[in-house]
Short mmCIF file of C-alpha atoms and ligand atoms in Angstrom, two decimals:
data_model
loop_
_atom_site.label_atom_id
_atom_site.label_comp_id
_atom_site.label_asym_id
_atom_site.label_seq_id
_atom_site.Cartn_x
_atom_site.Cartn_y
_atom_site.Cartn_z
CA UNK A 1 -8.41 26.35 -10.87
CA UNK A 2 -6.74 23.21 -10.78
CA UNK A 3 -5.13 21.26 -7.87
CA UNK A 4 -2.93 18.05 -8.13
CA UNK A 5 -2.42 16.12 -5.07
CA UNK A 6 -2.21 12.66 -6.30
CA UNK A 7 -5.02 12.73 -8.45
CA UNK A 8 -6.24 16.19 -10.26
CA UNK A 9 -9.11 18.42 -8.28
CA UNK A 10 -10.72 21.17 -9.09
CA UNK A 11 -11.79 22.72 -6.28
CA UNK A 12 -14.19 25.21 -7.24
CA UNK A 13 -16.66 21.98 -8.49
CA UNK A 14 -15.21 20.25 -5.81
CA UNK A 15 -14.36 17.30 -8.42
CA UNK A 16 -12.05 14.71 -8.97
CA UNK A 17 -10.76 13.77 -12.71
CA UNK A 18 -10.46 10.10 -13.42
CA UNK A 19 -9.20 9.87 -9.60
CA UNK A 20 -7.91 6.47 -9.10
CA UNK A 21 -8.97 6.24 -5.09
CA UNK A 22 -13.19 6.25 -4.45
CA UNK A 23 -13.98 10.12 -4.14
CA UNK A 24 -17.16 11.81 -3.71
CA UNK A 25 -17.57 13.14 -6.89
CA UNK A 26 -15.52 12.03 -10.19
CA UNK A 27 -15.25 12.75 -13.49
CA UNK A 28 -14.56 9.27 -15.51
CA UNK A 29 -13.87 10.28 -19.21
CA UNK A 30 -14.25 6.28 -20.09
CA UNK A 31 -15.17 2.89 -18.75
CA UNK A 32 -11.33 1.14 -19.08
CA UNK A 33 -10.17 -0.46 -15.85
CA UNK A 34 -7.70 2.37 -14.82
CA UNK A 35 -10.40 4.75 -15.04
CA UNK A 36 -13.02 3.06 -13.75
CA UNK A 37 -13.17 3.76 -9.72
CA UNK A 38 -16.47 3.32 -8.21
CA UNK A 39 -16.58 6.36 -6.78
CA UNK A 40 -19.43 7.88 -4.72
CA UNK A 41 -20.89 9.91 -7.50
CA UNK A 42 -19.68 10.22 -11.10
CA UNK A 43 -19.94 12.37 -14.02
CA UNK A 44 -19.44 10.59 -17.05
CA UNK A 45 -21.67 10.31 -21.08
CA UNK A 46 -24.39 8.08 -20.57
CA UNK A 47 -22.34 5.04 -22.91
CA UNK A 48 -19.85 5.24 -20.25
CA UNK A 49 -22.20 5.14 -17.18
CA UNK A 50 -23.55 2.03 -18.65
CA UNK A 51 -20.36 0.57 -19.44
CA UNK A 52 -19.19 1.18 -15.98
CA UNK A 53 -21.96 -0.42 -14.32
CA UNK A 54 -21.23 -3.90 -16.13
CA UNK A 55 -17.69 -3.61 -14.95
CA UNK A 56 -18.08 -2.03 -11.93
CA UNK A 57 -21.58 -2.55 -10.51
CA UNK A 58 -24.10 0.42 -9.91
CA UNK A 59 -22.77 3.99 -9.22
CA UNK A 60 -24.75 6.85 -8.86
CA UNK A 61 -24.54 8.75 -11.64
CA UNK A 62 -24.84 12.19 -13.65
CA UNK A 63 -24.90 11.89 -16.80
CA UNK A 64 -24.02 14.32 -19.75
CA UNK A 65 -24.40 14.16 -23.20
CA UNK A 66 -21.60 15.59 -25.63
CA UNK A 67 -21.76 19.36 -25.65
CA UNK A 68 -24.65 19.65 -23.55
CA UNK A 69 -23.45 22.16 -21.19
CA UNK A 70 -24.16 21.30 -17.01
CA UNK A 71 -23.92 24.16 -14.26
CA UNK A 72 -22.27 23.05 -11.38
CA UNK A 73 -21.16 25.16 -8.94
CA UNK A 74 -21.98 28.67 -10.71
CA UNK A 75 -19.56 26.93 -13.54
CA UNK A 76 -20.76 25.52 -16.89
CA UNK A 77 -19.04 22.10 -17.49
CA UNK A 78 -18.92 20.74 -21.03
CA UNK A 79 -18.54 16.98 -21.49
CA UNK A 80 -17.29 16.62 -25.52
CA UNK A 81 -15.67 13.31 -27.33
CA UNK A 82 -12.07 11.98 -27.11
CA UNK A 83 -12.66 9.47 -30.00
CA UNK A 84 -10.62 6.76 -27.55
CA UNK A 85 -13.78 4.29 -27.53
CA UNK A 86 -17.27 4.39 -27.02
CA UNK A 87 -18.52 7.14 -24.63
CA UNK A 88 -15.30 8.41 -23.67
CA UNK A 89 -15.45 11.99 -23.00
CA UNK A 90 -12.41 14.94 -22.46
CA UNK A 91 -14.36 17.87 -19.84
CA UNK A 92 -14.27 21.25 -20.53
CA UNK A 93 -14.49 23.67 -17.17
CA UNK A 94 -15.68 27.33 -17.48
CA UNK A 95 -14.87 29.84 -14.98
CA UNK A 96 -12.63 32.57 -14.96
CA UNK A 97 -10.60 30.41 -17.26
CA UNK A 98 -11.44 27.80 -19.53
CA UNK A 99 -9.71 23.98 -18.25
CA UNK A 100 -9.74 20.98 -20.62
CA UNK A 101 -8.79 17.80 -19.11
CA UNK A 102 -8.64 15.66 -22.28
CA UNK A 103 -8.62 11.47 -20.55
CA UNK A 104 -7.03 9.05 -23.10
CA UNK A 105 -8.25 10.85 -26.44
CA UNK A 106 -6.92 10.07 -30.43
CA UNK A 107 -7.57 12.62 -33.33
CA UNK A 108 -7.60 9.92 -36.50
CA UNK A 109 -11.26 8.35 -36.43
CA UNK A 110 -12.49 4.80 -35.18
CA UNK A 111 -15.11 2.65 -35.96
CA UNK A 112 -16.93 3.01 -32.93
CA UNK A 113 -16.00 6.25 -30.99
CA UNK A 114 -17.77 9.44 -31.87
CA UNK A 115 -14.47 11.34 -33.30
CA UNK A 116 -12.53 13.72 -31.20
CA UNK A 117 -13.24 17.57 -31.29
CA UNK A 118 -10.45 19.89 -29.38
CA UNK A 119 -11.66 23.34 -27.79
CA UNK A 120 -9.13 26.24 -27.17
CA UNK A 121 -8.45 26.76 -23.55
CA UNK A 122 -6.56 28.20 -21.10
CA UNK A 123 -5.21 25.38 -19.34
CA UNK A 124 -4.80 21.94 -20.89
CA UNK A 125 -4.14 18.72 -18.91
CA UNK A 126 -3.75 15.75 -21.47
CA UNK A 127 -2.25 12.45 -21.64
CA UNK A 128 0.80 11.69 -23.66
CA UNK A 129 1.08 8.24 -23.90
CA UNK A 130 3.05 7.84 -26.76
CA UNK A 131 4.84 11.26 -26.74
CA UNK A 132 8.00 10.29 -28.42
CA UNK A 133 8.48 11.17 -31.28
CA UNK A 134 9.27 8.00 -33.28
CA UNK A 135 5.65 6.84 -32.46
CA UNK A 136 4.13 7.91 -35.15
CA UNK A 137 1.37 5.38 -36.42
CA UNK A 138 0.26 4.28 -40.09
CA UNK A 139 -2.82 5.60 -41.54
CA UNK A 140 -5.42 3.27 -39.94
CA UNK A 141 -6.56 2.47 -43.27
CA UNK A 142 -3.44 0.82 -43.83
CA UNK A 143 -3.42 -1.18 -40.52
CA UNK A 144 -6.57 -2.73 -41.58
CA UNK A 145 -5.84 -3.86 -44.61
CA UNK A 146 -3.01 -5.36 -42.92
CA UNK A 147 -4.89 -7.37 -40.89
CA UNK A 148 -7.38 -8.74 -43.39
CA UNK A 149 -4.20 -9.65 -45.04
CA UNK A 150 -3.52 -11.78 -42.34
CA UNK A 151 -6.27 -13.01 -41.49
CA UNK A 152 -6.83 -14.15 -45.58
CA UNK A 153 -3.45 -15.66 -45.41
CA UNK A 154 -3.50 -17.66 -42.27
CA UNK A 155 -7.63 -19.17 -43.53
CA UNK A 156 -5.57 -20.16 -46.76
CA UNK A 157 -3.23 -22.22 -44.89
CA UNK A 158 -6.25 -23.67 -43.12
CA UNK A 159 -5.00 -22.51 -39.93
CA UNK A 160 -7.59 -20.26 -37.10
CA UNK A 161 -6.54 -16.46 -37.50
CA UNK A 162 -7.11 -15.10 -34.06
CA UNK A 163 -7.16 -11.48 -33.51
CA UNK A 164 -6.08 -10.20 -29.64
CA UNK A 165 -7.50 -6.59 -28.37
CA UNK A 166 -8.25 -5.33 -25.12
CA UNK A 167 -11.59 -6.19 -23.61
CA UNK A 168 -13.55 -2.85 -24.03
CA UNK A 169 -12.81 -0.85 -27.22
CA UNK A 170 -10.41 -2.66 -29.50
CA UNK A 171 -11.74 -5.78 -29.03
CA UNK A 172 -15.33 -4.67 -30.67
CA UNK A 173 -12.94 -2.43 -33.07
CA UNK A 174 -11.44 -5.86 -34.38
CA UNK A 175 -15.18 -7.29 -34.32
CA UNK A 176 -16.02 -4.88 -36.97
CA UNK A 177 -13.29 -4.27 -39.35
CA UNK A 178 -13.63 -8.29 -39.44
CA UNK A 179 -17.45 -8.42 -39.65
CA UNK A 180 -17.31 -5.71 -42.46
CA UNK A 181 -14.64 -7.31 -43.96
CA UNK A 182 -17.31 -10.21 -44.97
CA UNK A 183 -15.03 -12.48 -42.54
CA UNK A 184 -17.21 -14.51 -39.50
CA UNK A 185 -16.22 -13.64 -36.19
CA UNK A 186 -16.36 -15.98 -33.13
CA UNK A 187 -15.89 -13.77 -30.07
CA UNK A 188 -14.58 -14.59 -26.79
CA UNK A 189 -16.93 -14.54 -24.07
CA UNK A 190 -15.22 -11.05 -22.05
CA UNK A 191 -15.49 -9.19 -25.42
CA UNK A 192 -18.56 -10.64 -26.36
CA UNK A 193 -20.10 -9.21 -23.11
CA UNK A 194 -18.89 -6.05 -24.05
CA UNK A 195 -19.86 -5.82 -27.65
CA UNK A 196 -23.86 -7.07 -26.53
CA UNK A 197 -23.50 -3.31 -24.69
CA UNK A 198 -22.09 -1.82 -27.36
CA UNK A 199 -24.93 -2.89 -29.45
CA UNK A 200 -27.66 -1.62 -27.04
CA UNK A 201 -25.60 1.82 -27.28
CA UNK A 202 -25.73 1.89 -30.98
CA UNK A 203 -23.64 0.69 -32.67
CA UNK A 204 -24.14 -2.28 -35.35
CA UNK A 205 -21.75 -5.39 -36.05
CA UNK A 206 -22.26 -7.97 -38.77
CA UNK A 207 -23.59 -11.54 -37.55
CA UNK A 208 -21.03 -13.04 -34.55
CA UNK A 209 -21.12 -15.83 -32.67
CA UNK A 210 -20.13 -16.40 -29.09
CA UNK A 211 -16.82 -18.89 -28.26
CA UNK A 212 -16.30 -21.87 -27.25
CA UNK A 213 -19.32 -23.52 -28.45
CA UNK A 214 -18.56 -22.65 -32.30
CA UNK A 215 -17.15 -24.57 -35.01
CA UNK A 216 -14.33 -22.09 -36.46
CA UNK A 217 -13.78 -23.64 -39.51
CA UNK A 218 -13.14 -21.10 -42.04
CA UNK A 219 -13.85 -18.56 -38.86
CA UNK A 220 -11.76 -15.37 -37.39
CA UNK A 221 -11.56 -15.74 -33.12
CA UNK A 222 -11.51 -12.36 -31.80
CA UNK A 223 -9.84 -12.75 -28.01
CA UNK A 224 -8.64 -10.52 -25.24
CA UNK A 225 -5.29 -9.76 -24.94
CA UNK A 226 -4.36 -11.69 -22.17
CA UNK A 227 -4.88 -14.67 -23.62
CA UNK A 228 -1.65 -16.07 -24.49
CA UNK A 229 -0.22 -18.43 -26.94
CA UNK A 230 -0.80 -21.95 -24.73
CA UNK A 231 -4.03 -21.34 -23.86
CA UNK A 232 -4.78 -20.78 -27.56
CA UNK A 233 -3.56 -23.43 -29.22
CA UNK A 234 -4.72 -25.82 -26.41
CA UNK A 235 -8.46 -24.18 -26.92
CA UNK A 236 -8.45 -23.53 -31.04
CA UNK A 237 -5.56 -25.96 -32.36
CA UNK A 238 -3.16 -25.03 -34.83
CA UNK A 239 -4.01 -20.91 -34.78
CA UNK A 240 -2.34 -17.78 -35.52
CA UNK A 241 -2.08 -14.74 -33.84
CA UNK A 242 -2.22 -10.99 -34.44
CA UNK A 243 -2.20 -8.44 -31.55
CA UNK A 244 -3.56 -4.99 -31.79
CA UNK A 245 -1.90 -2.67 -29.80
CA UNK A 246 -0.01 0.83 -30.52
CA UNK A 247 3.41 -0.50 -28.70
CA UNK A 248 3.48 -2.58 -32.22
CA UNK A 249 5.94 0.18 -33.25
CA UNK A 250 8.48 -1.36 -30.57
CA UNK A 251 10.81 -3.44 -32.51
CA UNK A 252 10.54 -6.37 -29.85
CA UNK A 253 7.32 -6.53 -28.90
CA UNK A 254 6.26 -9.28 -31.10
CA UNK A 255 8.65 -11.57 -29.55
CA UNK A 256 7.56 -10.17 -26.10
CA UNK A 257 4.07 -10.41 -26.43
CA UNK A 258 4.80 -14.15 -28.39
CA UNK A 259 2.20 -13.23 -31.02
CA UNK A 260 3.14 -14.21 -35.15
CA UNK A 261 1.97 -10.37 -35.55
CA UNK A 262 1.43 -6.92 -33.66
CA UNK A 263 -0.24 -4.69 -35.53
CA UNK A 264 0.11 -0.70 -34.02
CA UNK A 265 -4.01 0.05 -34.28
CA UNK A 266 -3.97 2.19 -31.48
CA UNK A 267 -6.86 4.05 -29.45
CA UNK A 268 -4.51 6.53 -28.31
CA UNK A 269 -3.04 9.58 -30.40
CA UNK A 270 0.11 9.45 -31.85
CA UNK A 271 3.20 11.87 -31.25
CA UNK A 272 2.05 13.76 -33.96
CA UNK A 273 -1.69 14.20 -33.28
CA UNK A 274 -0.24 14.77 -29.77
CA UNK A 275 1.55 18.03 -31.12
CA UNK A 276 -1.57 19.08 -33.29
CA UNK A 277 -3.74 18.67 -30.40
CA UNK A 278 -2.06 21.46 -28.82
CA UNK A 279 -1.74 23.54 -31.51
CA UNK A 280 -4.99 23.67 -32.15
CA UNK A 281 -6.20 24.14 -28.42
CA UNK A 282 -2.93 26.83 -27.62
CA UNK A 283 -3.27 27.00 -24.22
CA UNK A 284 -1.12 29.24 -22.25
CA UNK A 285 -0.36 26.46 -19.69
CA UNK A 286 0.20 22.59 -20.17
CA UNK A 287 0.27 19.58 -17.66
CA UNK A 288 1.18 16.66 -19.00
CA UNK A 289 0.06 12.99 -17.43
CA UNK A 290 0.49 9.12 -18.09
CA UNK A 291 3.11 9.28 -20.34
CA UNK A 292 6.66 10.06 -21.24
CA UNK A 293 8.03 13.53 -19.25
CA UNK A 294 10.19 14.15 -22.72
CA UNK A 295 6.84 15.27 -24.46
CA UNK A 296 6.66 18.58 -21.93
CA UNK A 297 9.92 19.12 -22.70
CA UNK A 298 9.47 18.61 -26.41
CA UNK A 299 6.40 20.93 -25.99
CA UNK A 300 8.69 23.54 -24.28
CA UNK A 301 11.07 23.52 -27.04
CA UNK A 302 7.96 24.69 -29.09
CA UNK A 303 7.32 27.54 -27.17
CA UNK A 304 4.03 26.38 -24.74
CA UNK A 305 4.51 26.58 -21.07
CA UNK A 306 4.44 23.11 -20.51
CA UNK A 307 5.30 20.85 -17.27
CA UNK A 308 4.58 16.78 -16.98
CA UNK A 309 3.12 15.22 -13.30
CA UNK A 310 4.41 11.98 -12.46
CA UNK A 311 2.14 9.39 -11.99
CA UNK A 312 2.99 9.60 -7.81
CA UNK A 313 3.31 13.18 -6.44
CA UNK A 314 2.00 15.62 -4.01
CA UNK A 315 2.05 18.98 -4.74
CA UNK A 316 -0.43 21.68 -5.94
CA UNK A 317 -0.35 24.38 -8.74
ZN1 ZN B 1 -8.17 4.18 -22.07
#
């Protein structure tokens, strides 16, 4: 039902999932960079079709709502949400057996993702990004309060909190815990983009305005992560920094990443929701991709019939 041969097929639709090299015919289950091929044709929600086209340019496209079942091939193909960021879909495939190919998903709700639903199945290929188990992140309630913490703190001292997310989904995340947090957010230009899109998909901020070109007195800069401390200062002046990012839970990577602050608001699931997820869906057979191999094993010692791809291999199953 399924092949892998450096990228995962299914023959029978004769489509690719979230293939990295231009195919004919993809599945994308969201619009972030190492998803987002401009392949030939691509089935994706219509959020993420849009999305795409901003960062990718024009792609012809079939769209497909959440749970709006599509026939293709003599097989009904389900499209339903991952709750990773806006549009981003897992894809259910009906035939003799049922195949769920999950794309980066999280259980725990976000502000801006539609949250996650997980259908039993036969055969489950999902991502285990952090599938160790000492990742195991703080409510997200807890996060956030966190980082209006911070951001309160560092406005006291009359310094420029800055906030650092990815591009496309945590950067509009920060947007609006800080917009409904009463604090005024100037957003960097890449995000800014991104959130405009956002907006004309649905979903609402408070009142932002665009950087530079903004006084930031008493302000909150929202900025992409790979801005780094240098640039900052040289741009805002005497500023500190808090990075969103799930690898927060490393011990180091605060002095890696040179930020005052990583805070582990992640879009991915934890070990935990990890575990759940397959509980829930109990499939009789597992792959495992972008991630640590240790979680198959860890799912083996569970009982499930469970083997992890590596990122570079040829084979099929
Ligand atoms: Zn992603």
């Amino acid at each position: 039902m399924i092949e892998y041969n450096n990228g995962l097929y299914v023959p029978d639709l004769d489509l690719w999932l979230d293939a990295r090299r231009v195919k004919d015919f993809s599945f994308v289950s969201h619009a972030h960079t190492d998803h987002a091929t401009r392949h030939r044709r691509v089935l994706a929600t219509p959020e993420t079709l849009t999305l795409l086209e901003y960062r990718r340019g024009k792609t012809q496209g079939k769209p497909a709502e959440y749970n709006q079942p599509l026939n293709i091939k003599d097989h009904q193909v389900t499209l339903f949400p991952a709750g990773h960021i806006l549009g981003s879909a897992q894809i259910l495939v009906e035939g003799e057996q049922r195949l769920v190919y999950t794309g980066d998903f999280k259980l725990r709700p976000g502000v801006c993702a539609q949250p996650a639903e997980v259908k039993s199945c036969d055969i489950l290929v999902m991502e285990c990004t952090f599938g160790l188990p000492h990742y195991l992140f703080p409510p997200r309630e807890k996060t956030k309060e966190r980082l209006i913490l911070f951001i309160k703190k560092t406005l006291s001292e009359g310094l420029t909190p800055v906030v650092l997310g990815y591009t496309l989904g945590k950067g509009q995340e920060a947007l609006k815990i800080v917009g409904d947090a009463g604090y005024k957010a100037v957003v960097h230009d890449a995000i800014y983009q991104v959130a405009r899109i956002y907006e004309k998909l649905g979903v609402e901020f408070e009142p932002y305005q665009k950087y530079p070109g903004t006084d930031l007195e008493g302000k909150v800069v929202v900025a992409p992560t790979h801005m780094n401390r240098q640039q900052l200062q040289a741009d805002l002046g005497r500023c500190r920094t808090a990075y969103l990012t799930g690898w927060g839970l490393d011990p180091d990577r605060r002095f890696a990443l040179g930020v005052d602050l990583v805070l582990p608001l992640s879009d991915h699931a934890d070990f935990n929701e990890l575990v759940e997820y397959v509980h829930q869906a109990n499939p009789r057979k597992i792959f495992t991709v972008h991630g640590f191999p240790q979680f198959a094993a860890r799912l083996r010692d569970l009982g499930f019939d469970a083997r992890h791809l590596p990122e570079k291999q040829l084979s099929l199953f």
